[in-house]
Amino acid sequence: MKKFLLLFAMIFTACVFVGCSDDEEDISRNDIVGTWYATVIGGKATISLTFESDKTGSLHYCWDNVRYHTVDYAFTYSISGNKIKTKGTKVDNDPENGVSTYESSMDFTYSDGKLKGGDWSTDNGYTKIK
């Protein structure tokens, strides 16, 4: 009986370690603190995204350097696993429609040194520039 219990315990332990394999990359604030850059629609729009160490950040989106349609987003963020959730206030400055301010949230995913997500489909994700 003791051998059976010992064998069962060994199999159970092996299953637990195999079952706990983590496909997601856990990140820390140090991984994302800094400025990230992305382009949208083949470079027609640019996004600068900054995460500060105090769990705040900002985003500046500029569409078409001729019209200067911009969106500025001030936010706080939290990290869970490889996910970053932001919540804050956006100021949308559209030359054709004026300025609007509203509450918003965005989610990002960190993988292989890149960020993906947010409100815009980026050309290649966000790359950390500093």
PDB file of C-alpha atoms in Angstrom:
ATOM      1  CA  MET A   1       0.000   0.000   0.000  1.00  0.00           C
ATOM      2  CA  LYS A   2       2.851   2.392   0.824  1.00  0.00           C
ATOM      3  CA  LYS A   3       4.417   1.728  -2.589  1.00  0.00           C
ATOM      4  CA  PHE A   4       1.079   2.464  -4.279  1.00  0.00           C
ATOM      5  CA  LEU A   5       0.684   5.762  -2.394  1.00  0.00           C
ATOM      6  CA  LEU A   6       4.284   6.737  -3.141  1.00  0.00           C
ATOM      7  CA  LEU A   7       3.805   5.926  -6.830  1.00  0.00           C
ATOM      8  CA  PHE A   8       0.547   7.903  -6.884  1.00  0.00           C
ATOM      9  CA  ALA A   9       2.251  10.895  -5.202  1.00  0.00           C
ATOM     10  CA  MET A  10       5.077  10.838  -7.763  1.00  0.00           C
ATOM     11  CA  ILE A  11       2.663  10.701 -10.715  1.00  0.00           C
ATOM     12  CA  PHE A  12       0.493  13.456  -9.220  1.00  0.00           C
ATOM     13  CA  THR A  13       3.533  15.696  -8.663  1.00  0.00           C
ATOM     14  CA  ALA A  14       4.746  15.139 -12.239  1.00  0.00           C
ATOM     15  CA  CYS A  15       1.295  16.005 -13.605  1.00  0.00           C
ATOM     16  CA  VAL A  16       1.119  19.179 -11.528  1.00  0.00           C
ATOM     17  CA  PHE A  17       4.462  20.454 -12.817  1.00  0.00           C
ATOM     18  CA  VAL A  18       3.618  19.633 -16.441  1.00  0.00           C
ATOM     19  CA  GLY A  19       0.121  21.100 -16.081  1.00  0.00           C
ATOM     20  CA  CYS A  20       1.467  24.373 -14.721  1.00  0.00           C
ATOM     21  CA  SER A  21       3.477  25.144 -17.816  1.00  0.00           C
ATOM     22  CA  ASP A  22       3.130  28.847 -18.582  1.00  0.00           C
ATOM     23  CA  ASP A  23       2.733  29.856 -22.220  1.00  0.00           C
ATOM     24  CA  GLU A  24       2.455  33.505 -21.242  1.00  0.00           C
ATOM     25  CA  GLU A  25       5.470  35.615 -20.445  1.00  0.00           C
ATOM     26  CA  ASP A  26       5.075  37.286 -17.058  1.00  0.00           C
ATOM     27  CA  ILE A  27       6.286  40.850 -17.207  1.00  0.00           C
ATOM     28  CA  SER A  28       7.260  43.413 -14.630  1.00  0.00           C
ATOM     29  CA  ARG A  29       6.985  47.156 -14.696  1.00  0.00           C
ATOM     30  CA  ASN A  30      10.686  47.308 -15.602  1.00  0.00           C
ATOM     31  CA  ASP A  31       9.929  45.450 -18.839  1.00  0.00           C
ATOM     32  CA  ILE A  32       7.506  48.095 -20.069  1.00  0.00           C
ATOM     33  CA  VAL A  33       8.658  51.360 -18.438  1.00  0.00           C
ATOM     34  CA  GLY A  34       9.838  53.636 -21.211  1.00  0.00           C
ATOM     35  CA  THR A  35       8.607  54.909 -24.563  1.00  0.00           C
ATOM     36  CA  TRP A  36       7.195  52.646 -27.252  1.00  0.00           C
ATOM     37  CA  TYR A  37       6.607  53.575 -30.889  1.00  0.00           C
ATOM     38  CA  ALA A  38       4.304  52.221 -33.585  1.00  0.00           C
ATOM     39  CA  THR A  39       3.027  53.162 -37.016  1.00  0.00           C
ATOM     40  CA  VAL A  40      -0.434  52.640 -38.456  1.00  0.00           C
ATOM     41  CA  ILE A  41      -1.541  52.220 -42.095  1.00  0.00           C
ATOM     42  CA  GLY A  42       1.965  52.015 -43.534  1.00  0.00           C
ATOM     43  CA  GLY A  43       3.258  54.953 -41.518  1.00  0.00           C
ATOM     44  CA  LYS A  44       0.385  57.344 -42.250  1.00  0.00           C
ATOM     45  CA  ALA A  45      -0.170  57.615 -38.499  1.00  0.00           C
ATOM     46  CA  THR A  46       2.287  57.366 -35.618  1.00  0.00           C
ATOM     47  CA  ILE A  47       1.803  56.427 -31.984  1.00  0.00           C
ATOM     48  CA  SER A  48       4.114  57.206 -29.092  1.00  0.00           C
ATOM     49  CA  LEU A  49       3.213  55.281 -25.913  1.00  0.00           C
ATOM     50  CA  THR A  50       4.984  55.941 -22.598  1.00  0.00           C
ATOM     51  CA  PHE A  51       4.763  53.917 -19.385  1.00  0.00           C
ATOM     52  CA  GLU A  52       6.129  55.520 -16.209  1.00  0.00           C
ATOM     53  CA  SER A  53       7.371  53.588 -13.168  1.00  0.00           C
ATOM     54  CA  ASP A  54       4.593  55.054 -10.981  1.00  0.00           C
ATOM     55  CA  LYS A  55       1.927  53.133 -12.978  1.00  0.00           C
ATOM     56  CA  THR A  56       0.886  56.138 -15.068  1.00  0.00           C
ATOM     57  CA  GLY A  57       1.391  56.721 -18.747  1.00  0.00           C
ATOM     58  CA  SER A  58       0.532  58.686 -21.843  1.00  0.00           C
ATOM     59  CA  LEU A  59      -0.130  58.068 -25.490  1.00  0.00           C
ATOM     60  CA  HIS A  60       0.099  60.468 -28.417  1.00  0.00           C
ATOM     61  CA  TYR A  61      -1.510  59.445 -31.720  1.00  0.00           C
ATOM     62  CA  CYS A  62      -1.006  61.627 -34.794  1.00  0.00           C
ATOM     63  CA  TRP A  63      -2.883  60.878 -37.990  1.00  0.00           C
ATOM     64  CA  ASP A  64      -1.557  62.296 -41.254  1.00  0.00           C
ATOM     65  CA  ASN A  65       1.027  64.976 -40.595  1.00  0.00           C
ATOM     66  CA  VAL A  66      -0.893  67.351 -42.884  1.00  0.00           C
ATOM     67  CA  ARG A  67      -4.255  67.372 -41.067  1.00  0.00           C
ATOM     68  CA  TYR A  68      -2.791  66.851 -37.597  1.00  0.00           C
ATOM     69  CA  HIS A  69      -5.665  64.833 -36.186  1.00  0.00           C
ATOM     70  CA  THR A  70      -4.305  63.885 -32.759  1.00  0.00           C
ATOM     71  CA  VAL A  71      -5.437  61.836 -29.796  1.00  0.00           C
ATOM     72  CA  ASP A  72      -3.772  62.258 -26.414  1.00  0.00           C
ATOM     73  CA  TYR A  73      -4.430  59.710 -23.699  1.00  0.00           C
ATOM     74  CA  ALA A  74      -3.371  60.020 -20.047  1.00  0.00           C
ATOM     75  CA  PHE A  75      -3.839  56.788 -18.104  1.00  0.00           C
ATOM     76  CA  THR A  76      -2.997  54.533 -15.194  1.00  0.00           C
ATOM     77  CA  TYR A  77      -2.090  50.909 -15.810  1.00  0.00           C
ATOM     78  CA  SER A  78      -1.954  47.497 -14.182  1.00  0.00           C
ATOM     79  CA  ILE A  79      -0.063  44.348 -15.154  1.00  0.00           C
ATOM     80  CA  SER A  80      -1.237  40.753 -14.880  1.00  0.00           C
ATOM     81  CA  GLY A  81       0.859  38.020 -16.497  1.00  0.00           C
ATOM     82  CA  ASN A  82       1.689  39.394 -19.922  1.00  0.00           C
ATOM     83  CA  LYS A  83      -1.370  41.676 -20.073  1.00  0.00           C
ATOM     84  CA  ILE A  84      -1.384  45.430 -19.467  1.00  0.00           C
ATOM     85  CA  LYS A  85      -4.685  47.184 -18.802  1.00  0.00           C
ATOM     86  CA  THR A  86      -4.957  50.960 -19.030  1.00  0.00           C
ATOM     87  CA  LYS A  87      -7.704  53.337 -17.973  1.00  0.00           C
ATOM     88  CA  GLY A  88      -7.796  57.093 -18.368  1.00  0.00           C
ATOM     89  CA  THR A  89      -8.918  60.125 -20.347  1.00  0.00           C
ATOM     90  CA  LYS A  90      -8.592  60.702 -24.086  1.00  0.00           C
ATOM     91  CA  VAL A  91      -8.593  64.079 -25.778  1.00  0.00           C
ATOM     92  CA  ASP A  92      -9.428  63.705 -29.480  1.00  0.00           C
ATOM     93  CA  ASN A  93      -8.453  66.798 -31.474  1.00  0.00           C
ATOM     94  CA  ASP A  94      -9.957  66.437 -34.944  1.00  0.00           C
ATOM     95  CA  PRO A  95      -9.677  69.506 -37.218  1.00  0.00           C
ATOM     96  CA  GLU A  96     -12.993  68.598 -38.885  1.00  0.00           C
ATOM     97  CA  ASN A  97     -15.017  67.697 -35.772  1.00  0.00           C
ATOM     98  CA  GLY A  98     -13.382  69.726 -33.013  1.00  0.00           C
ATOM     99  CA  VAL A  99     -12.128  68.534 -29.638  1.00  0.00           C
ATOM    100  CA  SER A 100     -13.795  65.834 -27.571  1.00  0.00           C
ATOM    101  CA  THR A 101     -12.779  64.427 -24.188  1.00  0.00           C
ATOM    102  CA  TYR A 102     -13.900  61.057 -22.859  1.00  0.00           C
ATOM    103  CA  GLU A 103     -12.981  58.215 -20.501  1.00  0.00           C
ATOM    104  CA  SER A 104     -11.422  55.197 -22.151  1.00  0.00           C
ATOM    105  CA  SER A 105      -9.492  51.996 -21.566  1.00  0.00           C
ATOM    106  CA  MET A 106      -7.066  49.993 -23.679  1.00  0.00           C
ATOM    107  CA  ASP A 107      -5.507  46.562 -23.290  1.00  0.00           C
ATOM    108  CA  PHE A 108      -2.051  45.520 -24.463  1.00  0.00           C
ATOM    109  CA  THR A 109      -0.187  42.216 -24.592  1.00  0.00           C
ATOM    110  CA  TYR A 110       3.579  41.892 -24.098  1.00  0.00           C
ATOM    111  CA  SER A 111       5.425  39.124 -25.942  1.00  0.00           C
ATOM    112  CA  ASP A 112       8.982  38.738 -27.241  1.00  0.00           C
ATOM    113  CA  GLY A 113       9.896  42.341 -26.406  1.00  0.00           C
ATOM    114  CA  LYS A 114       6.928  43.827 -28.299  1.00  0.00           C
ATOM    115  CA  LEU A 115       3.580  45.269 -27.302  1.00  0.00           C
ATOM    116  CA  LYS A 116       0.387  44.645 -29.242  1.00  0.00           C
ATOM    117  CA  GLY A 117      -3.109  45.934 -28.748  1.00  0.00           C
ATOM    118  CA  GLY A 118      -4.686  49.270 -28.043  1.00  0.00           C
ATOM    119  CA  ASP A 119      -7.337  50.979 -30.142  1.00  0.00           C
ATOM    120  CA  TRP A 120      -5.481  50.971 -33.466  1.00  0.00           C
ATOM    121  CA  SER A 121      -4.200  48.125 -35.625  1.00  0.00           C
ATOM    122  CA  THR A 122      -0.499  48.880 -35.769  1.00  0.00           C
ATOM    123  CA  ASP A 123       1.722  47.882 -38.662  1.00  0.00           C
ATOM    124  CA  ASN A 124       4.076  45.734 -36.532  1.00  0.00           C
ATOM    125  CA  GLY A 125       3.169  46.246 -32.879  1.00  0.00           C
ATOM    126  CA  TYR A 126       4.943  48.657 -30.563  1.00  0.00           C
ATOM    127  CA  THR A 127       8.744  48.702 -30.300  1.00  0.00           C
ATOM    128  CA  LYS A 128      10.510  50.104 -27.245  1.00  0.00           C
ATOM    129  CA  ILE A 129      12.699  53.043 -28.242  1.00  0.00           C
ATOM    130  CA  LYS A 130      13.914  54.203 -24.818  1.00  0.00           C
TER     131      LYS A 130
END
